[in-house]
mmCIF file of C-alpha atoms in Angstrom:
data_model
loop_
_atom_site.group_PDB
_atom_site.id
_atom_site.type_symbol
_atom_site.label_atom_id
_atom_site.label_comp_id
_atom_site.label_asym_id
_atom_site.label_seq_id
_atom_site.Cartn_x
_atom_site.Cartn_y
_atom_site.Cartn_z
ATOM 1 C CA UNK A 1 -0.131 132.602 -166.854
ATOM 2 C CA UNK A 2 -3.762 132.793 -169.267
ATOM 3 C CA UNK A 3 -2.923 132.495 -172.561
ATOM 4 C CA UNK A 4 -4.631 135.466 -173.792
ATOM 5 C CA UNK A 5 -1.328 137.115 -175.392
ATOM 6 C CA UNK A 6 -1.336 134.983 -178.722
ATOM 7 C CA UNK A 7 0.745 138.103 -180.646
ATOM 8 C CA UNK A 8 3.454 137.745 -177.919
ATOM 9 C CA UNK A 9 3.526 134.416 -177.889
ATOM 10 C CA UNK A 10 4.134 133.814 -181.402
ATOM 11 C CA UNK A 11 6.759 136.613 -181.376
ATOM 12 C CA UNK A 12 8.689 134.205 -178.545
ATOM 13 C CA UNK A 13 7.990 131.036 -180.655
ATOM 14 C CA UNK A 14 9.885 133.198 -183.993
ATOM 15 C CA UNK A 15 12.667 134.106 -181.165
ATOM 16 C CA UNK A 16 12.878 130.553 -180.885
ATOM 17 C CA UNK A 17 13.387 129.881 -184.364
ATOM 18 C CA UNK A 18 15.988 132.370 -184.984
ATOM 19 C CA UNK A 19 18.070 131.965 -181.951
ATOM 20 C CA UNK A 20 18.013 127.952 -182.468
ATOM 21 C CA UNK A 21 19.279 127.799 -185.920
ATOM 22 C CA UNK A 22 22.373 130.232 -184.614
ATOM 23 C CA UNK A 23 23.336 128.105 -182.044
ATOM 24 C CA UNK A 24 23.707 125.270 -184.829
ATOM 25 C CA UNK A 25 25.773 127.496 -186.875
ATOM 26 C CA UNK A 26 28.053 128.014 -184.465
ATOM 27 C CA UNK A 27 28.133 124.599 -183.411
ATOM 28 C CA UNK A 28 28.942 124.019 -186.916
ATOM 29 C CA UNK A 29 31.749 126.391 -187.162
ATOM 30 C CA UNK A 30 33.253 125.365 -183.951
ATOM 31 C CA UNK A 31 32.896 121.256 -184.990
ATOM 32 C CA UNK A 32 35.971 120.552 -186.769
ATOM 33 C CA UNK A 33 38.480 122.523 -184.044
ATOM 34 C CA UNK A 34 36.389 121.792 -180.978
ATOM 35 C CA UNK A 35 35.689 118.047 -179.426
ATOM 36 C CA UNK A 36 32.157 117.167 -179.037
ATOM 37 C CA UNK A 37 32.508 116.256 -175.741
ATOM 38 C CA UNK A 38 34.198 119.820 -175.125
ATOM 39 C CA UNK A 39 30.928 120.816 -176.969
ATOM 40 C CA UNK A 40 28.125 119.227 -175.420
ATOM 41 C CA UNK A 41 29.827 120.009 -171.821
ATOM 42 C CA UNK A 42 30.239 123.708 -172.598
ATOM 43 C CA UNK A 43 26.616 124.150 -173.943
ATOM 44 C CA UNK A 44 25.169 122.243 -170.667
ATOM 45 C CA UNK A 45 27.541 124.043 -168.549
ATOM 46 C CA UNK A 46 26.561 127.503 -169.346
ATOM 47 C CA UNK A 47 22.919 126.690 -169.050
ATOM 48 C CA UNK A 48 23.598 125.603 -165.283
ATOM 49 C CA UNK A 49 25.799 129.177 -164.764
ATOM 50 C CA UNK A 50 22.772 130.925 -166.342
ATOM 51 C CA UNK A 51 19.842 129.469 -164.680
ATOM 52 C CA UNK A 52 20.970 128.629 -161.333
ATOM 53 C CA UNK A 53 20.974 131.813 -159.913
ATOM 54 C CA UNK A 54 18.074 132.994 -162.058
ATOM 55 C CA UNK A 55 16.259 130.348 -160.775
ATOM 56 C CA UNK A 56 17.522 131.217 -156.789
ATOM 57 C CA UNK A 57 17.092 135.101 -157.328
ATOM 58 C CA UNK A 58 13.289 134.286 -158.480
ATOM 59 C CA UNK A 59 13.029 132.539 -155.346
ATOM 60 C CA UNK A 60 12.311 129.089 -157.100
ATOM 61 C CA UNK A 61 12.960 125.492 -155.576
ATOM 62 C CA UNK A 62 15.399 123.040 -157.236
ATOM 63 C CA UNK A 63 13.894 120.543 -154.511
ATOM 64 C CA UNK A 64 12.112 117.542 -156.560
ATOM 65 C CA UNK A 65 10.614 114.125 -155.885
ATOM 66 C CA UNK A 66 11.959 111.231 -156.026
ATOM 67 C CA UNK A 67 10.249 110.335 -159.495
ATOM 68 C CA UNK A 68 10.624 113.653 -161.213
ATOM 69 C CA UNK A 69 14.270 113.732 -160.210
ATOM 70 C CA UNK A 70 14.368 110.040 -162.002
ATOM 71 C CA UNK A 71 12.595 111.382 -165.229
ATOM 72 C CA UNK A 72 14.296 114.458 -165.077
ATOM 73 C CA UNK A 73 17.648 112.466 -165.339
ATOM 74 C CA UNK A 74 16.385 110.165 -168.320
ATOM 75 C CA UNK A 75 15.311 113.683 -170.028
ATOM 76 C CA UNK A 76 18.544 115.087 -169.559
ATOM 77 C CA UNK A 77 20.246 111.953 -170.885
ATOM 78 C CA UNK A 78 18.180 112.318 -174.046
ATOM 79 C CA UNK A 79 19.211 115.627 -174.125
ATOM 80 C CA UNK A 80 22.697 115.324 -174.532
ATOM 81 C CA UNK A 81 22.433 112.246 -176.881
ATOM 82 C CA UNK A 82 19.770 114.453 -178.809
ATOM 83 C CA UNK A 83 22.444 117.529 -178.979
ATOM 84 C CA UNK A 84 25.308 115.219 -179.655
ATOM 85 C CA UNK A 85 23.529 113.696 -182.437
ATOM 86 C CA UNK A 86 22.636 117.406 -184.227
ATOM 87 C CA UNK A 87 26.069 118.352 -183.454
ATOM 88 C CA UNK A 88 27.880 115.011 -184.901
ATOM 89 C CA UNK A 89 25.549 115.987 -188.359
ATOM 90 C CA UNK A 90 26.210 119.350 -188.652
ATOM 91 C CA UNK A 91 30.032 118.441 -189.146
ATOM 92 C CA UNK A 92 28.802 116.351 -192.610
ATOM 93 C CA UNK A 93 25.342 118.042 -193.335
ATOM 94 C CA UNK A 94 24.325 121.662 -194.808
ATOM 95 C CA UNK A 95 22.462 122.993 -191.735
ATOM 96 C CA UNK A 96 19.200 123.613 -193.220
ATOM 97 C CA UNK A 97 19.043 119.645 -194.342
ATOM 98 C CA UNK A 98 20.017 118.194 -190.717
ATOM 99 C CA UNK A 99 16.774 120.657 -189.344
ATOM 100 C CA UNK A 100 14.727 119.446 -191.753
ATOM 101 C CA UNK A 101 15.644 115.782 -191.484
ATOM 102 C CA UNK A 102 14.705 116.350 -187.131
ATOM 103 C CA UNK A 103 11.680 117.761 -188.645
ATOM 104 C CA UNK A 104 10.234 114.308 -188.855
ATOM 105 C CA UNK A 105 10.210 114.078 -185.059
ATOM 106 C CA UNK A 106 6.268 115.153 -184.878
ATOM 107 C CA UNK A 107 5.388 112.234 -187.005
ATOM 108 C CA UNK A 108 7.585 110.335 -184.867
ATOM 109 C CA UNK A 109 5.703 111.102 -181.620
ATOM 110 C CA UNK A 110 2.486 111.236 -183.692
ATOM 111 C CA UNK A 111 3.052 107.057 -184.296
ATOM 112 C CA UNK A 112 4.656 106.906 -180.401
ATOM 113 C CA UNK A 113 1.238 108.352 -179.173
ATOM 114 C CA UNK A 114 -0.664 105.061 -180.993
ATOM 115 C CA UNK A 115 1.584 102.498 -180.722
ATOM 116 C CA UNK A 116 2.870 103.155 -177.630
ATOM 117 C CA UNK A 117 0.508 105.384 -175.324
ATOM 118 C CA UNK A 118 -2.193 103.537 -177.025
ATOM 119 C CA UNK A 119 -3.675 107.321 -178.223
ATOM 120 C CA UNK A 120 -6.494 107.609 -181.230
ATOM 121 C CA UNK A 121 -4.898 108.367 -184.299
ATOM 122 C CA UNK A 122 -6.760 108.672 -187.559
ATOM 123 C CA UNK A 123 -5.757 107.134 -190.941
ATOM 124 C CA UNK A 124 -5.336 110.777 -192.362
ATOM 125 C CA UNK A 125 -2.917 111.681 -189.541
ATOM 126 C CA UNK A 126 -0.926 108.496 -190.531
ATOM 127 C CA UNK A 127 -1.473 108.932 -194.034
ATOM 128 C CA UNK A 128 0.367 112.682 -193.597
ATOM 129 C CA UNK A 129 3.206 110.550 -191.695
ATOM 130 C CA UNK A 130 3.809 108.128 -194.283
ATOM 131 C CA UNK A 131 4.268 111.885 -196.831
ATOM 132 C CA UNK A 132 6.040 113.323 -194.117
ATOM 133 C CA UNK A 133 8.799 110.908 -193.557
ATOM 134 C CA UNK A 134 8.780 110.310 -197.930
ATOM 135 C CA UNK A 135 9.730 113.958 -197.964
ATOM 136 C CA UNK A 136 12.458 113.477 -195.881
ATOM 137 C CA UNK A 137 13.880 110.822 -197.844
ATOM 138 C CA UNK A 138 14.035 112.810 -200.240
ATOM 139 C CA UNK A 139 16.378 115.244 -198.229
ATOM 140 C CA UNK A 140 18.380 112.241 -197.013
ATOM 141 C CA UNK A 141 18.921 110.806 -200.447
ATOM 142 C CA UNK A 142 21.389 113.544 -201.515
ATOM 143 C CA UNK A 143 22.793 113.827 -198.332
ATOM 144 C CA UNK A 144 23.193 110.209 -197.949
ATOM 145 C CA UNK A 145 25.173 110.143 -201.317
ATOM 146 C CA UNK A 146 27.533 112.638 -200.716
ATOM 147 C CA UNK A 147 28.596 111.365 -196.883
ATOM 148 C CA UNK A 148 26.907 108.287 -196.273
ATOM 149 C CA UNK A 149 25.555 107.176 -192.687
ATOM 150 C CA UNK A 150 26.054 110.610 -191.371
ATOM 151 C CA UNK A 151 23.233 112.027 -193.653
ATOM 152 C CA UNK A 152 21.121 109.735 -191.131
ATOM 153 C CA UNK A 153 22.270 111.063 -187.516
ATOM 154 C CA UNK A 154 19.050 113.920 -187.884
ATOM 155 C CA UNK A 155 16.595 111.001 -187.723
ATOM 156 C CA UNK A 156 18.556 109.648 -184.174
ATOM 157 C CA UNK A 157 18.309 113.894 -183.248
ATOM 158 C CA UNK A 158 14.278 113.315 -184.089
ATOM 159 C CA UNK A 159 13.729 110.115 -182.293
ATOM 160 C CA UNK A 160 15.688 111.199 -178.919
ATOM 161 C CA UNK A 161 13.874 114.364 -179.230
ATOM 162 C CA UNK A 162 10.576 112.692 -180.240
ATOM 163 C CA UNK A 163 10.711 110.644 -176.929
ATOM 164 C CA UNK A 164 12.329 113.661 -174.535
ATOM 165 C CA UNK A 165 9.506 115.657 -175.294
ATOM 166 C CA UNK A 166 7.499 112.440 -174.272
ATOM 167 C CA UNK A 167 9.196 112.441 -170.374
ATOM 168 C CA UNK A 168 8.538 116.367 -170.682
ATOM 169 C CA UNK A 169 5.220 116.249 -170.583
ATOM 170 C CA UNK A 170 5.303 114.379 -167.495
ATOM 171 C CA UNK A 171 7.614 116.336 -165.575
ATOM 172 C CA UNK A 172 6.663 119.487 -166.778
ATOM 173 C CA UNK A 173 3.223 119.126 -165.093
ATOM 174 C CA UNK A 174 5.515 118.853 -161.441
ATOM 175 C CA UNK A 175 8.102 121.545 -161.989
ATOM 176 C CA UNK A 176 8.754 125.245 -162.846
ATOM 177 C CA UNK A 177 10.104 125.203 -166.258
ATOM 178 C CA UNK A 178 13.181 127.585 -165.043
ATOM 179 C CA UNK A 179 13.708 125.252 -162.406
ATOM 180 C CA UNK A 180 13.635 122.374 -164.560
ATOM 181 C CA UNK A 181 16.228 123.275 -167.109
ATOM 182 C CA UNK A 182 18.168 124.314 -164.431
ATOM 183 C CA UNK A 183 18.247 121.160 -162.921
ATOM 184 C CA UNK A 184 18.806 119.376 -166.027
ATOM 185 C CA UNK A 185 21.532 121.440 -166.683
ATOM 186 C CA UNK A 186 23.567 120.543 -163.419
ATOM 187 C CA UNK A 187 22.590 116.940 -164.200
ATOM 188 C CA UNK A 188 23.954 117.144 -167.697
ATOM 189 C CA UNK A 189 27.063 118.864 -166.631
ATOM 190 C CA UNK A 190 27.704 115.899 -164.271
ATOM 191 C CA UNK A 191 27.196 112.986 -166.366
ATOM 192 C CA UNK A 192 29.445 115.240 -169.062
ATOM 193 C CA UNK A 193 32.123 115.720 -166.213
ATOM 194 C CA UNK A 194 32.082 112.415 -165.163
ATOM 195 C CA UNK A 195 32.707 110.490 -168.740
ATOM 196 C CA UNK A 196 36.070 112.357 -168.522
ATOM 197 C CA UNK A 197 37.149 110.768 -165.538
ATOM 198 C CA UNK A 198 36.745 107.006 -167.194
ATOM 199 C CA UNK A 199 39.377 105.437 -167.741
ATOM 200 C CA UNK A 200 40.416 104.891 -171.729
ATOM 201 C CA UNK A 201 38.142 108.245 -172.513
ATOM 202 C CA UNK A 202 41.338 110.200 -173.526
ATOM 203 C CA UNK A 203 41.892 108.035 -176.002
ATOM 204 C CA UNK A 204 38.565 108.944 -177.814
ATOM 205 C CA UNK A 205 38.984 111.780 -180.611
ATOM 206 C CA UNK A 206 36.053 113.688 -179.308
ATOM 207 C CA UNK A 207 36.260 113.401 -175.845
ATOM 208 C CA UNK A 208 39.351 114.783 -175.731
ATOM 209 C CA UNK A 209 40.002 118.333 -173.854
ATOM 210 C CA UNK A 210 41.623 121.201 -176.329
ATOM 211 C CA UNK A 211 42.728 124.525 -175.347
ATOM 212 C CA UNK A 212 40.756 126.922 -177.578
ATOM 213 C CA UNK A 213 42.413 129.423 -179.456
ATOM 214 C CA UNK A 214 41.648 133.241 -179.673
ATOM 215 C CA UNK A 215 39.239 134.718 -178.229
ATOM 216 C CA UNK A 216 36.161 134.539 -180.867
ATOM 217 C CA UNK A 217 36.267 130.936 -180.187
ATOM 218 C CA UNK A 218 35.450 131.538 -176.618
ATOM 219 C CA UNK A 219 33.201 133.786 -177.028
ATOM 220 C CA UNK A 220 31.395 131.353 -179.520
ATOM 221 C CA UNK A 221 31.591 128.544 -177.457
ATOM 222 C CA UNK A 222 29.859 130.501 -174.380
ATOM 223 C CA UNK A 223 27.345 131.786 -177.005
ATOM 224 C CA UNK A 224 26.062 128.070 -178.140
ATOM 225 C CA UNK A 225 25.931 127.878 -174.611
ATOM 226 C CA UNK A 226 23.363 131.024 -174.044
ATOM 227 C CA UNK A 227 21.655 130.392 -177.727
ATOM 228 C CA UNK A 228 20.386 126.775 -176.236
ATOM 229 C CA UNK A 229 19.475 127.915 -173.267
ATOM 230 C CA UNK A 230 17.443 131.204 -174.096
ATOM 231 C CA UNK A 231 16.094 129.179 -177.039
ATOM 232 C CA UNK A 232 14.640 126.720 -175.058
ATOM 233 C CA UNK A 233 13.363 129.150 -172.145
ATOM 234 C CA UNK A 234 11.639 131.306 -174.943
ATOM 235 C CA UNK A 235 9.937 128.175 -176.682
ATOM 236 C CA UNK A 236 8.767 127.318 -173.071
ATOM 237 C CA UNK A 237 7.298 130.492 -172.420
ATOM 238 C CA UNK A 238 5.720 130.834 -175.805
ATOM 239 C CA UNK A 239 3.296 128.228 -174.881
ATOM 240 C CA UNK A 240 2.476 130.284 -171.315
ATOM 241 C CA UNK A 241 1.186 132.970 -173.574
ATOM 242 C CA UNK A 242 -0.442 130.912 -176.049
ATOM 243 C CA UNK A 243 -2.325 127.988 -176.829
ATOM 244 C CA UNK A 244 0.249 125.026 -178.500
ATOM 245 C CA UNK A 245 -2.283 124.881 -181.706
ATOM 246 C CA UNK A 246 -1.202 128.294 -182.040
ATOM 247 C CA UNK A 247 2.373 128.594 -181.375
ATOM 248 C CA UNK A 248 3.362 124.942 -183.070
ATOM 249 C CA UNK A 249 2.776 125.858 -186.685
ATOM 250 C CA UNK A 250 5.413 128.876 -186.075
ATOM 251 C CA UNK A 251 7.997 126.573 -185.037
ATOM 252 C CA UNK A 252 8.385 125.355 -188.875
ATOM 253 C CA UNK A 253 9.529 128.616 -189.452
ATOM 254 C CA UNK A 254 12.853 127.473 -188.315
ATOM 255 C CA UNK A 255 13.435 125.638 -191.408
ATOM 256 C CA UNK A 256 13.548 128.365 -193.844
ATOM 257 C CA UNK A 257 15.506 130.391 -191.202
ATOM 258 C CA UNK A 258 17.929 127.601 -190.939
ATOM 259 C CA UNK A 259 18.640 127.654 -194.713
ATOM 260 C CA UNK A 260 18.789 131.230 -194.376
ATOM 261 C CA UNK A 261 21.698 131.116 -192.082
ATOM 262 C CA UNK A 262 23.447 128.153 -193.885
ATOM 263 C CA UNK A 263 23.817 130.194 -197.202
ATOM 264 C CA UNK A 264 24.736 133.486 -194.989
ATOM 265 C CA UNK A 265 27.622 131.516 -193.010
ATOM 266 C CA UNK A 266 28.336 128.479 -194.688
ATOM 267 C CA UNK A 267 26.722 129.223 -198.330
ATOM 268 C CA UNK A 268 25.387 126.441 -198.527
ATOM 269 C CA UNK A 269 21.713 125.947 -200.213
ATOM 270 C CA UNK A 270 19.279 122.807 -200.876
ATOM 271 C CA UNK A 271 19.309 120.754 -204.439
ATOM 272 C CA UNK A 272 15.907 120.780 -206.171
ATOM 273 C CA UNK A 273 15.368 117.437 -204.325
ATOM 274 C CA UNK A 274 16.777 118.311 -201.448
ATOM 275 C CA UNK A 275 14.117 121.795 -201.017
ATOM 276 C CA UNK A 276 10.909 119.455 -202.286
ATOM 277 C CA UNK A 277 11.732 117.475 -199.693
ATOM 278 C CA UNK A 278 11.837 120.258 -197.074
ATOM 279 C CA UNK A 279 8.213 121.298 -198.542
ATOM 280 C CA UNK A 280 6.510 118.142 -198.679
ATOM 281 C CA UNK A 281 7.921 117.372 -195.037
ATOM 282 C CA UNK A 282 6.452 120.842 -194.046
ATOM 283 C CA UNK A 283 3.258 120.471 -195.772
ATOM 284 C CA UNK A 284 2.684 117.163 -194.103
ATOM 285 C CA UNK A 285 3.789 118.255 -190.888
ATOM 286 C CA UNK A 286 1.516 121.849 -190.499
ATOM 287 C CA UNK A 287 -1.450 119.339 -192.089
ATOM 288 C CA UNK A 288 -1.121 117.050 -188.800
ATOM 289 C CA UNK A 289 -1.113 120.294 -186.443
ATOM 290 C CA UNK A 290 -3.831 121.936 -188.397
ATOM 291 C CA UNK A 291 -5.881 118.533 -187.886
ATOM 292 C CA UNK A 292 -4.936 118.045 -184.328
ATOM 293 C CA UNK A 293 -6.303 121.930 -183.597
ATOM 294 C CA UNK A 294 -9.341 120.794 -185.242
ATOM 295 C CA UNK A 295 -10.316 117.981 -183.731
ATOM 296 C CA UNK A 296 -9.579 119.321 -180.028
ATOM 297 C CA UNK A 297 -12.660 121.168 -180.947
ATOM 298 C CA UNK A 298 -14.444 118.730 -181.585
ATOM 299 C CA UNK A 299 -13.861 117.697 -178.415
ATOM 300 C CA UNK A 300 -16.580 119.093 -175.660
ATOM 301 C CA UNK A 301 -15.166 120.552 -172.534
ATOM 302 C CA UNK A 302 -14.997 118.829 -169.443
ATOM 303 C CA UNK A 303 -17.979 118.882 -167.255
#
């Protein structure tokens, strides 16, 4: 697919950031009567039910190599410890200040591209880094006094995430991103499955199995399900339509939207610290992307 459809895919990339923060509200809602475990193995289990047979009715393979089947199982056991990780903070943290906190996953890959793929990165880019990650302390620090370690499970979400986008970028250049999820759904759902079947698990509070009760809660747990799923399949296909310079500054649109949904559901809304925090971590971050789309062109095309 060109990307010569910038308009729609900006309009997928806002899809994402609406359909993301819901699926964290409901996580939220559903966190103090439903297991994480139950959780995490209801949200990967619906995204293998969904994209399964989309991805057999489209006539895709789920047929991989031997070494993208091995990344694609080390990205799907980030995944769930990414998940688990947003999920665990949403049960002690407003939801806009655990997205914001994961927002300093960009400078997190940002210093993983230097120091560890040994990429060039310029003192202003680390400079914005160092103002990033300051601006999420201060959305910690509140946080952090009110329910102590907790406040810092976003910054384990942003690291996980920070290197699963890392073993994305490998396999995503050797597999159909339908066929990938799909495939790291089934993987998911197995390693979730199997943890069940240790021995000594059903001792542990949140691997436990509960009946839900009524029928909203199904219905919600099927939805955090579909929300991931479709959230991640729209952010994927934003960048078929559009260049990532274009469609990555929209993605911090998901802040504000998650503090819109917090006060609508939970009524909850960021301290004065708290929302400069959430701005300066913005600023810094759109400063980094707006820098990166400036000097790719600088850079001349391939000959």
């Amino acid at each position: 697919m060109s990307a010569d459809r910038p308009l729609l895919g900006i309009m997928l990339m806002i899809g994402f950031c609406i359909l993301a923060p819901m699926g964290d509200a409901m996580a939220k809602l559903l966190g103090e009567s439903i297991p994480l475990g139950q959780l995490l193995l209801t949200r990967f289990g619906v995204q293998t039910a969904v994209l399964i047979p989309l991805a057999l009715l489209t006539g895709r393979t789920l047929l991989m190599s031997r070494r993208v089947l091995r990344l694609t199982v080390l990205r799907s056991v980030l995944h769930i410890i990414g998940i688990g990780a947003m999920f665990s903070s949403l049960r002690y943290l407003p939801l806009a200040d655990a997205v914001a906190i994961a927002f300093v996953m960009p400078f997190i890959m940002l210093l993983l591209g230097k120091y560890v793929l040994d990429e060039e990165v310029g003192m202003r880019r680390l400079l914005a880094c160092v103002v990033g990650f300051i601006g999420t302390l201060f959305v910690i620090q509140p946080s952090f006094a009110a329910v102590g370690a907790p406040a810092l499970l976003p910054l384990v979400v942003a690291v996980v995430f920070a290197l699963f986008m890392l073993v994305t970028r490998q396999v995503a250049k050797h597999a159909d991103p339908i066929s990938l999820q799909a495939v790291s759904g089934i993987v998911a759902t197995i390693i979730l499955a199997a943890m069940y079947f240790i021995p000594g698990t059903d001792t542990i509070e949140q691997f436990q199995l509960v009946m839900p009760e009524g029928s909203n809660v199904w219905s919600m747990l099927v939805a955090i399900g579909l929300l991931g799923t479709f959230a991640h399949l729209v952010m994927t296909w934003s960048l078929r339509f559009a260049p990532s310079a274009t469609v990555a500054p929209i993605q911090y649109l998901e802040i504000p939207i998650a503090t819109m949904v917090g006060f609508a559901v939970f009524g909850d809304w960021p301290n004065s610290l708290a929302m400069l925090g959430i701005c300066i971590t913005m600023t810094a971050g759109l400063y980094i992307l707006m820098r990166e789309r400036n000097l790719a062109k600088l850079v001349p095309p391939a000959a």
